[in-house]
Amino acid sequence: MKVKASDAQRAVAILKKDFIKTTGLSEDDLSVAEAIFSVEAETVVCPACSTRFKPELRSCPECSLEFGL
């Protein structure tokens, strides 16, 4: 995407707003995006909603994301 240097900050703000609107995520939510689900772990973190839970559940109790192992 090409924008004038004088429009760069506004363009970034528009892209961030669109990202949040289309994904339902904010930049803070991406901190666990690469979380690894391990059945050996005491607790795991859902990469979709950041909820911590025991891996025996195999799906997130908050957002119902399935971990089909």
C-alpha positions as a printed Julia matrix, in Angstrom:
69×3 Matrix{Float64}:
   0.0     0.0    0.0
   1.38    3.38  -0.94
   0.46    6.53   0.95
   1.98    9.97   1.24
   4.35   10.35   4.17
   2.04   13.0    5.56
  -0.84   10.47   5.55
   1.1     7.56   7.07
  -0.15    7.91  10.65
  -3.76    8.2    9.51
  -3.36    5.17   7.22
  -1.94    3.07  10.07
  -4.83    4.1   12.34
  -7.36    3.12   9.66
  -5.67   -0.26   9.11
  -5.58   -0.97  12.86
  -9.27   -0.11  13.19
 -10.12   -2.36  10.24
  -8.01   -5.2   11.68
  -9.86   -5.04  15.0
 -13.24   -4.81  13.25
 -12.66   -7.76  10.91
 -10.86  -10.1   13.32
 -12.32   -9.17  16.69
  -8.76   -9.02  18.01
  -6.64   -6.21  19.32
  -2.86   -6.03  19.28
  -2.8    -7.16  22.92
  -4.67  -10.34  22.0
  -1.85  -11.44  19.72
   0.49  -12.13  22.64
  -0.69  -15.76  22.83
  -1.27  -16.31  19.12
   1.61  -18.78  18.97
   0.71  -20.65  22.16
   1.36  -24.38  22.03
  -1.28  -26.82  23.28
   0.46  -29.57  25.23
  -1.47  -32.36  26.92
   1.46  -32.72  29.35
   1.15  -29.12  30.57
  -0.54  -28.31  33.87
  -2.49  -25.51  32.18
  -2.69  -24.25  28.62
  -3.64  -20.9   27.09
  -6.22  -20.65  24.33
  -4.63  -18.79  21.38
  -8.04  -17.42  20.38
  -9.21  -15.81  23.64
  -6.3   -16.12  26.14
  -8.28  -18.25  28.6
  -6.2   -20.59  30.77
  -7.58  -24.11  31.32
  -6.55  -27.71  31.94
  -5.6   -29.54  28.72
  -7.81  -32.52  29.58
 -10.81  -30.46  28.41
  -9.54  -30.51  24.78
 -11.67  -27.41  24.03
 -11.6   -23.92  25.46
 -14.3   -23.4   28.11
 -14.63  -19.73  27.1
 -14.73  -19.7   23.28
 -15.11  -23.45  22.52
 -12.04  -23.61  20.27
 -11.4   -27.32  19.69
  -7.98  -28.92  20.1
  -8.49  -32.16  18.17
  -5.63  -34.32  19.33
